[in-house]
Coordinates of C-alpha atoms and ligand atoms in Angstrom, one line a residue:
M15 CA 91.6 115.2 107.4
N16 CA 92.4 111.8 105.8
P17 CA 89.0 110.7 104.4
A18 CA 90.0 107.1 104.9
L19 CA 89.4 107.6 108.6
D20 CA 85.7 107.7 108.0
Q21 CA 86.0 104.2 106.4
L22 CA 87.4 102.6 109.5
K23 CA 84.8 100.2 110.9
A24 CA 83.8 100.2 114.6
Y25 CA 85.9 97.7 116.5
P26 CA 84.1 94.3 117.2
F27 CA 84.0 95.0 121.0
A28 CA 82.5 98.5 120.5
R29 CA 79.8 96.9 118.4
L30 CA 79.3 94.2 121.1
A31 CA 78.9 96.9 123.8
T32 CA 76.2 98.5 121.7
L33 CA 74.5 95.2 121.0
L34 CA 74.3 94.4 124.7
E35 CA 73.7 97.9 126.2
N36 CA 70.0 97.4 126.9
E37 CA 70.2 93.9 128.3
R38 CA 70.2 93.2 132.0
P39 CA 71.3 89.7 132.8
D40 CA 70.1 88.1 136.1
P41 CA 72.3 89.9 138.7
S42 CA 72.2 86.9 141.1
R43 CA 74.7 85.0 139.1
A44 CA 78.2 86.1 138.1
L45 CA 78.6 87.2 134.5
I46 CA 81.0 85.0 132.5
D47 CA 83.0 86.8 129.8
L48 CA 84.1 84.7 126.9
S49 CA 84.1 87.6 124.5
I50 CA 87.5 89.1 124.5
G51 CA 90.7 87.1 123.7
E52 CA 92.8 88.8 126.5
P53 CA 95.0 86.3 128.2
K54 CA 94.3 86.0 131.9
H55 CA 96.8 83.5 133.2
Q56 CA 99.6 84.7 135.5
P57 CA 102.5 86.5 133.8
P58 CA 105.9 84.7 134.4
E59 CA 107.7 85.8 137.6
V60 CA 111.0 85.8 135.8
V61 CA 109.7 88.5 133.4
L62 CA 108.2 90.6 136.2
Q63 CA 111.5 90.5 138.0
A64 CA 113.4 91.5 134.9
L65 CA 111.0 94.4 134.4
A66 CA 111.2 95.6 137.9
G67 CA 115.0 95.4 137.8
S68 CA 115.3 97.5 134.7
L69 CA 113.3 100.6 135.5
T70 CA 116.4 102.9 135.4
Q71 CA 116.3 102.2 131.6
V72 CA 113.9 105.1 131.4
S73 CA 116.8 107.5 131.7
K74 CA 118.0 106.8 128.1
Y75 CA 116.5 106.5 124.6
P76 CA 116.2 102.9 123.5
P77 CA 117.4 101.9 120.0
T78 CA 114.6 101.3 117.5
S79 CA 116.4 98.3 116.2
G80 CA 116.5 96.8 119.8
Y81 CA 119.4 95.9 122.0
P82 CA 121.7 93.3 120.4
E83 CA 121.0 91.0 123.4
L84 CA 117.2 91.1 122.6
R85 CA 117.8 90.5 119.0
K86 CA 120.0 87.5 119.8
A87 CA 117.5 86.1 122.3
I88 CA 114.7 86.3 119.7
A89 CA 116.9 84.7 116.9
D90 CA 117.9 81.9 119.3
W91 CA 114.3 81.3 120.3
A92 CA 112.9 81.4 116.7
S93 CA 115.7 79.2 115.4
Q94 CA 115.1 76.6 118.1
R95 CA 111.3 76.7 117.7
F96 CA 111.3 76.6 113.9
K97 CA 114.2 74.2 113.5
L98 CA 116.4 76.7 111.6
P99 CA 120.1 76.0 111.4
H100 CA 122.5 78.2 113.2
Q101 CA 122.9 81.6 111.5
A102 CA 119.9 81.1 109.2
L103 CA 118.4 84.1 111.0
D104 CA 120.9 86.9 111.4
P105 CA 119.8 88.8 114.6
L106 CA 121.0 92.1 113.1
A107 CA 119.5 91.7 109.6
N108 CA 116.5 89.4 109.8
L109 CA 114.4 90.7 112.7
L110 CA 113.1 93.6 114.6
P111 CA 111.5 93.8 118.0
V112 CA 108.1 95.5 117.9
N113 CA 105.6 96.8 120.5
G114 CA 103.2 93.9 120.1
T115 CA 102.2 92.5 116.8
R116 CA 99.2 94.8 116.4
E117 CA 101.3 97.9 115.7
A118 CA 103.6 95.9 113.5
L119 CA 100.8 94.4 111.5
F120 CA 99.4 97.9 111.0
A121 CA 102.8 99.5 110.2
I122 CA 103.9 96.9 107.7
T123 CA 101.1 97.8 105.3
Q124 CA 102.0 101.5 105.4
L125 CA 105.5 100.4 104.3
A126 CA 104.4 97.9 101.7
A127 CA 101.7 99.9 100.0
N128 CA 102.9 101.7 96.8
P129 CA 100.8 104.9 96.5
T130 CA 101.5 105.1 92.8
R131 CA 100.2 101.6 92.0
A132 CA 96.6 101.8 91.1
G133 CA 94.5 98.8 91.8
G134 CA 97.0 97.2 94.2
E135 CA 95.3 95.1 96.8
V136 CA 95.8 94.0 100.4
G137 CA 94.5 90.5 101.0
M138 CA 93.4 88.9 104.2
P139 CA 91.5 85.8 105.5
N140 CA 87.8 86.2 106.3
P141 CA 87.2 86.1 109.4
F142 CA 90.2 88.4 110.1
Y143 CA 91.9 90.5 112.7
Q144 CA 90.5 93.9 112.2
I145 CA 93.9 95.7 112.2
Y146 CA 94.6 94.1 108.7
E147 CA 91.6 95.9 107.3
G148 CA 92.3 99.2 109.0
A149 CA 95.9 99.1 107.9
A150 CA 94.8 98.6 104.2
L151 CA 92.2 101.4 104.4
L152 CA 94.6 103.9 105.8
A153 CA 97.2 103.0 103.2
G154 CA 94.6 103.7 100.6
K155 CA 94.5 100.2 99.3
Q156 CA 91.6 97.9 98.2
R157 CA 90.9 95.0 100.5
V158 CA 90.3 91.5 99.3
Y159 CA 88.8 89.1 101.8
F160 CA 89.5 85.4 101.3
N161 CA 86.6 83.4 102.8
S162 CA 87.6 80.6 105.2
T163 CA 86.0 77.3 104.4
D164 CA 84.3 75.1 107.0
Q165 CA 87.8 73.7 107.7
G166 CA 88.8 77.0 109.2
Q167 CA 91.2 78.6 106.8
P168 CA 90.8 79.9 103.2
D169 CA 91.5 77.5 100.4
W170 CA 94.7 79.2 99.4
R171 CA 95.4 76.9 96.5
S172 CA 92.1 77.8 94.8
I173 CA 93.2 81.5 94.2
S174 CA 93.8 82.4 90.6
D175 CA 97.0 83.8 89.2
Q176 CA 95.0 86.9 88.2
Q177 CA 94.1 87.4 91.8
W178 CA 97.6 86.8 93.1
S179 CA 99.0 89.4 90.6
K180 CA 96.8 92.2 92.1
L181 CA 98.2 91.7 95.6
E182 CA 100.7 94.1 97.2
L183 CA 100.5 92.4 100.5
L184 CA 98.8 89.3 101.9
Y185 CA 98.1 88.7 105.6
I186 CA 97.7 85.1 106.7
C187 CA 96.9 84.1 110.3
T188 CA 98.2 80.7 111.5
P189 CA 97.0 79.3 113.8
G190 CA 93.9 81.2 112.8
N191 CA 91.8 83.5 114.9
P192 CA 89.0 82.4 115.5
S193 CA 89.3 78.8 114.1
G194 CA 92.5 77.8 115.8
V195 CA 93.4 75.9 112.6
A196 CA 97.1 75.9 111.6
L197 CA 98.3 75.9 108.0
D198 CA 100.6 73.1 107.2
E199 CA 104.2 73.6 106.1
A200 CA 103.4 72.7 102.4
T201 CA 100.7 75.4 102.2
L202 CA 103.0 77.9 103.8
A203 CA 105.7 77.1 101.2
Y204 CA 103.1 77.3 98.4
L205 CA 102.1 80.8 99.6
A206 CA 105.8 81.9 100.0
N207 CA 106.4 80.8 96.4
K208 CA 103.3 82.8 95.2
A209 CA 104.7 85.8 97.1
I210 CA 107.9 85.5 95.1
E211 CA 106.2 84.7 91.8
H212 CA 103.8 87.7 92.0
D213 CA 106.0 90.0 94.0
F214 CA 103.9 90.7 97.0
I215 CA 104.8 90.7 100.7
L216 CA 103.5 87.8 102.7
V217 CA 102.9 88.5 106.3
S218 CA 102.2 85.6 108.6
D219 CA 100.5 86.5 111.8
E220 CA 101.7 83.7 114.1
C221 CA 100.8 85.2 117.5
Y222 CA 98.9 82.0 118.6
S223 CA 101.6 79.6 117.5
E224 CA 102.8 78.9 121.0
L225 CA 99.4 77.7 122.3
W226 CA 99.3 74.4 120.6
L227 CA 96.8 72.1 122.2
G228 CA 97.8 68.7 120.9
D229 CA 101.2 67.1 120.5
E230 CA 102.1 68.9 117.3
K231 CA 103.7 72.3 117.2
P232 CA 102.2 74.5 114.4
A233 CA 104.5 75.1 111.5
G234 CA 105.7 78.6 110.8
L235 CA 106.4 80.5 107.7
L236 CA 110.2 80.8 108.4
Q237 CA 110.6 77.1 108.6
A238 CA 108.5 76.5 105.6
C239 CA 110.6 79.0 103.6
W240 CA 113.9 77.4 104.8
N241 CA 112.8 73.9 104.1
A242 CA 111.6 74.9 100.6
G243 CA 115.0 76.5 99.8
I244 CA 113.8 80.1 100.2
T245 CA 116.7 80.7 102.6
H246 CA 116.6 84.5 102.3
F247 CA 112.9 84.5 103.3
R248 CA 112.3 86.6 100.2
N249 CA 109.1 88.7 100.5
C250 CA 108.1 86.9 103.7
L251 CA 107.7 88.1 107.2
V252 CA 106.4 86.5 110.4
C253 CA 104.9 88.3 113.4
H254 CA 105.3 86.8 116.9
S255 CA 104.1 88.1 120.2
L256 CA 104.7 87.6 124.0
S257 CA 101.1 88.5 124.6
K258 CA 99.6 85.0 124.2
R259 CA 102.7 82.9 124.6
S260 CA 103.7 84.4 127.9
N261 CA 100.5 86.1 129.2
L262 CA 102.0 89.5 128.8
P263 CA 99.4 91.5 126.7
G264 CA 100.3 94.6 128.6
L265 CA 104.0 94.4 128.0
R266 CA 103.5 95.2 124.3
S267 CA 106.3 93.0 123.0
G268 CA 106.8 90.9 119.9
F269 CA 109.0 90.7 116.9
V270 CA 108.9 90.7 113.1
A271 CA 111.3 88.4 111.2
G272 CA 112.1 87.5 107.7
D273 CA 113.4 89.1 104.5
A274 CA 116.4 91.3 105.4
D275 CA 115.6 93.9 102.7
I276 CA 112.1 94.5 104.1
I277 CA 113.4 94.5 107.7
R278 CA 116.0 97.2 106.8
K279 CA 113.3 99.4 105.3
F280 CA 110.9 98.6 108.2
A281 CA 113.6 99.7 110.6
L282 CA 114.0 103.0 108.7
Y283 CA 110.2 103.5 108.7
R284 CA 110.0 102.8 112.4
T285 CA 112.8 105.3 113.2
Y286 CA 110.6 108.1 111.8
H287 CA 107.4 106.6 113.3
G288 CA 109.1 106.7 116.7
S289 CA 108.2 103.2 117.8
A290 CA 111.2 102.1 119.7
M291 CA 110.5 99.5 122.4
P292 CA 111.2 100.9 125.9
G293 CA 114.4 99.6 127.4
A294 CA 112.8 97.9 130.4
T295 CA 110.4 96.1 128.0
Q296 CA 113.4 95.0 126.0
L297 CA 115.2 93.5 129.0
A298 CA 112.0 91.9 130.3
S299 CA 111.4 90.4 126.8
I300 CA 114.9 88.8 126.8
A301 CA 113.9 87.0 130.0
A302 CA 110.6 85.9 128.4
W303 CA 112.1 84.6 125.1
Q304 CA 114.8 82.7 127.1
D305 CA 112.4 80.9 129.3
E306 CA 110.3 78.1 127.8
S307 CA 109.0 76.5 131.1
H308 CA 106.4 79.2 131.6
A309 CA 105.2 78.8 128.0
E310 CA 104.8 75.0 128.5
H311 CA 102.9 75.6 131.8
N312 CA 100.6 78.0 129.9
R313 CA 99.8 75.4 127.3
Q314 CA 98.9 72.9 130.0
L315 CA 96.4 75.4 131.4
Y316 CA 94.7 75.8 128.0
R317 CA 94.8 72.1 127.3
E318 CA 93.0 71.4 130.6
K319 CA 90.2 73.9 129.6
Y320 CA 89.6 72.1 126.3
R321 CA 89.8 68.7 128.0
Q322 CA 87.0 69.7 130.3
V323 CA 84.9 71.8 127.8
M324 CA 84.9 69.8 124.6
P325 CA 82.9 66.8 126.0
L326 CA 80.2 69.3 127.2
L327 CA 79.7 70.5 123.6
Q328 CA 78.9 67.1 122.2
G329 CA 75.8 67.3 120.2
I330 CA 76.1 71.0 119.8
C331 CA 79.4 71.1 117.9
D332 CA 81.0 68.1 116.3
Q333 CA 84.3 70.1 116.1
A334 CA 87.5 68.6 117.5
T335 CA 89.8 70.5 119.7
P336 CA 91.5 73.2 117.6
D337 CA 95.2 72.9 116.7
A338 CA 96.1 75.9 118.8
G339 CA 94.9 79.1 120.5
F340 CA 92.1 79.7 123.0
Y341 CA 89.0 80.1 120.9
L342 CA 86.0 78.1 120.0
W343 CA 84.2 78.9 116.8
L344 CA 80.7 77.5 116.9
N345 CA 77.7 77.5 114.6
T346 CA 74.6 79.1 115.9
P347 CA 71.1 77.9 115.0
I348 CA 69.7 81.5 114.9
D349 CA 71.2 84.8 113.7
D350 CA 74.5 85.2 115.5
Q351 CA 73.8 88.7 116.9
Q352 CA 70.5 87.5 118.3
Y353 CA 72.3 84.5 119.7
V354 CA 74.9 86.6 121.5
R355 CA 72.3 89.0 122.8
R356 CA 70.1 86.3 124.2
L357 CA 73.0 84.2 125.6
Y358 CA 74.0 87.3 127.5
A359 CA 70.5 88.3 128.6
E360 CA 69.3 84.7 129.5
A361 CA 72.4 83.0 130.6
G362 CA 74.8 85.8 131.6
V363 CA 77.5 84.7 129.2
K364 CA 79.3 87.2 127.0
S365 CA 80.5 86.1 123.6
L366 CA 81.2 87.7 120.2
P367 CA 79.0 87.4 117.1
G368 CA 80.9 85.8 114.2
S369 CA 79.8 88.4 111.8
Y370 CA 81.7 91.1 113.8
L371 CA 84.9 89.4 112.5
T372 CA 84.0 89.1 108.9
R373 CA 82.8 91.0 105.8
V374 CA 80.6 89.8 102.9
S375 CA 82.9 88.6 100.2
N376 CA 82.0 86.8 96.9
G377 CA 78.4 87.0 98.0
S378 CA 78.8 85.2 101.3
D379 CA 79.7 86.0 104.9
P380 CA 81.6 83.2 106.7
G381 CA 80.9 84.8 110.1
I382 CA 77.1 84.7 109.8
N383 CA 75.5 82.2 112.3
H384 CA 78.8 81.7 114.2
V385 CA 79.9 82.7 117.6
R386 CA 83.4 83.1 119.0
L387 CA 84.2 82.1 122.5
A388 CA 87.5 82.8 124.2
L389 CA 88.6 80.4 126.9
V390 CA 90.7 82.8 128.8
A391 CA 88.9 82.9 132.2
P392 CA 89.8 80.4 134.9
V393 CA 88.9 76.8 134.0
E394 CA 85.9 76.6 136.4
Q395 CA 84.4 79.8 134.8
C396 CA 85.0 78.4 131.3
V397 CA 83.3 75.2 132.3
E398 CA 80.3 77.0 133.8
G399 CA 80.1 79.4 130.8
I400 CA 80.0 76.5 128.4
Q401 CA 77.4 74.6 130.6
R402 CA 75.2 77.7 130.5
L403 CA 75.7 78.0 126.8
V404 CA 74.8 74.4 126.2
A405 CA 71.6 74.7 128.2
F406 CA 70.7 77.9 126.3
H407 CA 71.6 76.4 123.0
K408 CA 69.4 73.4 123.7
S409 CA 66.5 75.6 124.8
L410 CA 66.4 77.0 121.2
N411 CA 65.4 73.7 119.7
Ligands
PLP273 C1 95.1 87.4 115.1 C2 95.7 88.4 116.0 N1 96.8 89.0 115.7 C3 97.5 89.9 116.4 C4 97.0 90.3 117.7 C5 97.7 91.3 118.5 O1 98.4 90.9 119.5 P1 99.5 91.7 120.3 O2 99.5 93.1 119.7 O3 99.2 91.7 121.7 O4 100.8 91.0 119.9 C6 95.8 89.6 118.1 C7 95.3 90.0 119.5 O5 94.3 89.6 119.9 C8 95.2 88.7 117.3 O6 94.1 88.0 117.7

């Protein structure tokens, strides 16, 4: 057996289940779950209809590279969203549909890691999405965790050239999970230039990019590359998903786009891996990428939650509404695991300890004394959950 399997860490939600297993919250009031970031808004009707109308697709093998119509729909969407000129993204060369970003984020490291390069590292932000770490472990690579600052993203400009030169791949997450902070275009261009200079693959996980909460759409790596003159997107990839944008976490649909050389090798890898997107999913995904109205409606629903919830948190958190996403990342006045356990036991609210999303790096752990809350439940439940949290929080003082 691969010994790296033993190094895989328990998933945050498995750890949470263990943490809470002996607690019995008051059964007379409904439990409010703010722990898991699974979208709960309605999936778009237009997509459900497309899915239902394409079931006969099961009678044939789907192409790994995706139907040309899907690739075109994705290229059109991404070009419009990230203000790329016509034909900047070649639908046949620069992108691939994937079964959700999770599997693509994992697979890309298996592709990028050079087994003969000793000391090569896979970098990631800290906190991070645990797939990045598992992918690096199973590819036999060292992990390097770049701590986020209090501003919600790592200070990417403070990384030394010596550190850059060790990387084989760097994951970034923008807008970030859990901070919701988006990297600006200049920082993305800076990172793209570092990826070229030090010859590593830069993977930008942008699966929350469509849930912007203010007036400004988060920048993306493709647009940053293009505007910086990196028109072949060299060494750069972005990952996008319908899970959050379109409330379709069960559809398993997203795409990877960027450097044509990497995409070509990725397509080859995926042919062997057997990860073609089912035909019905492909047709439903075309309908999703071609419709923007449901995505706008979705944003409105999240904005309304933050509009109602943020004033309740005054005095507990001086944070402003995040740039995007559906999380809140709060400081806790006591140990975060204790906080989460007691919040569950005493107030019937499930949340996630910050330290389940981080590792100790450079002698510190940016998840300690933090809690992550996902505002995915209906607005009334989110409001009640935060009201209960505020009362609990105040009772600690
Ligand atoms: C940061 C981040 N990346 C990627 C994913 C995976 O999303 P999906 O596989 O549904 O596209 C998630 C899901 O929660 C996430 O939080």
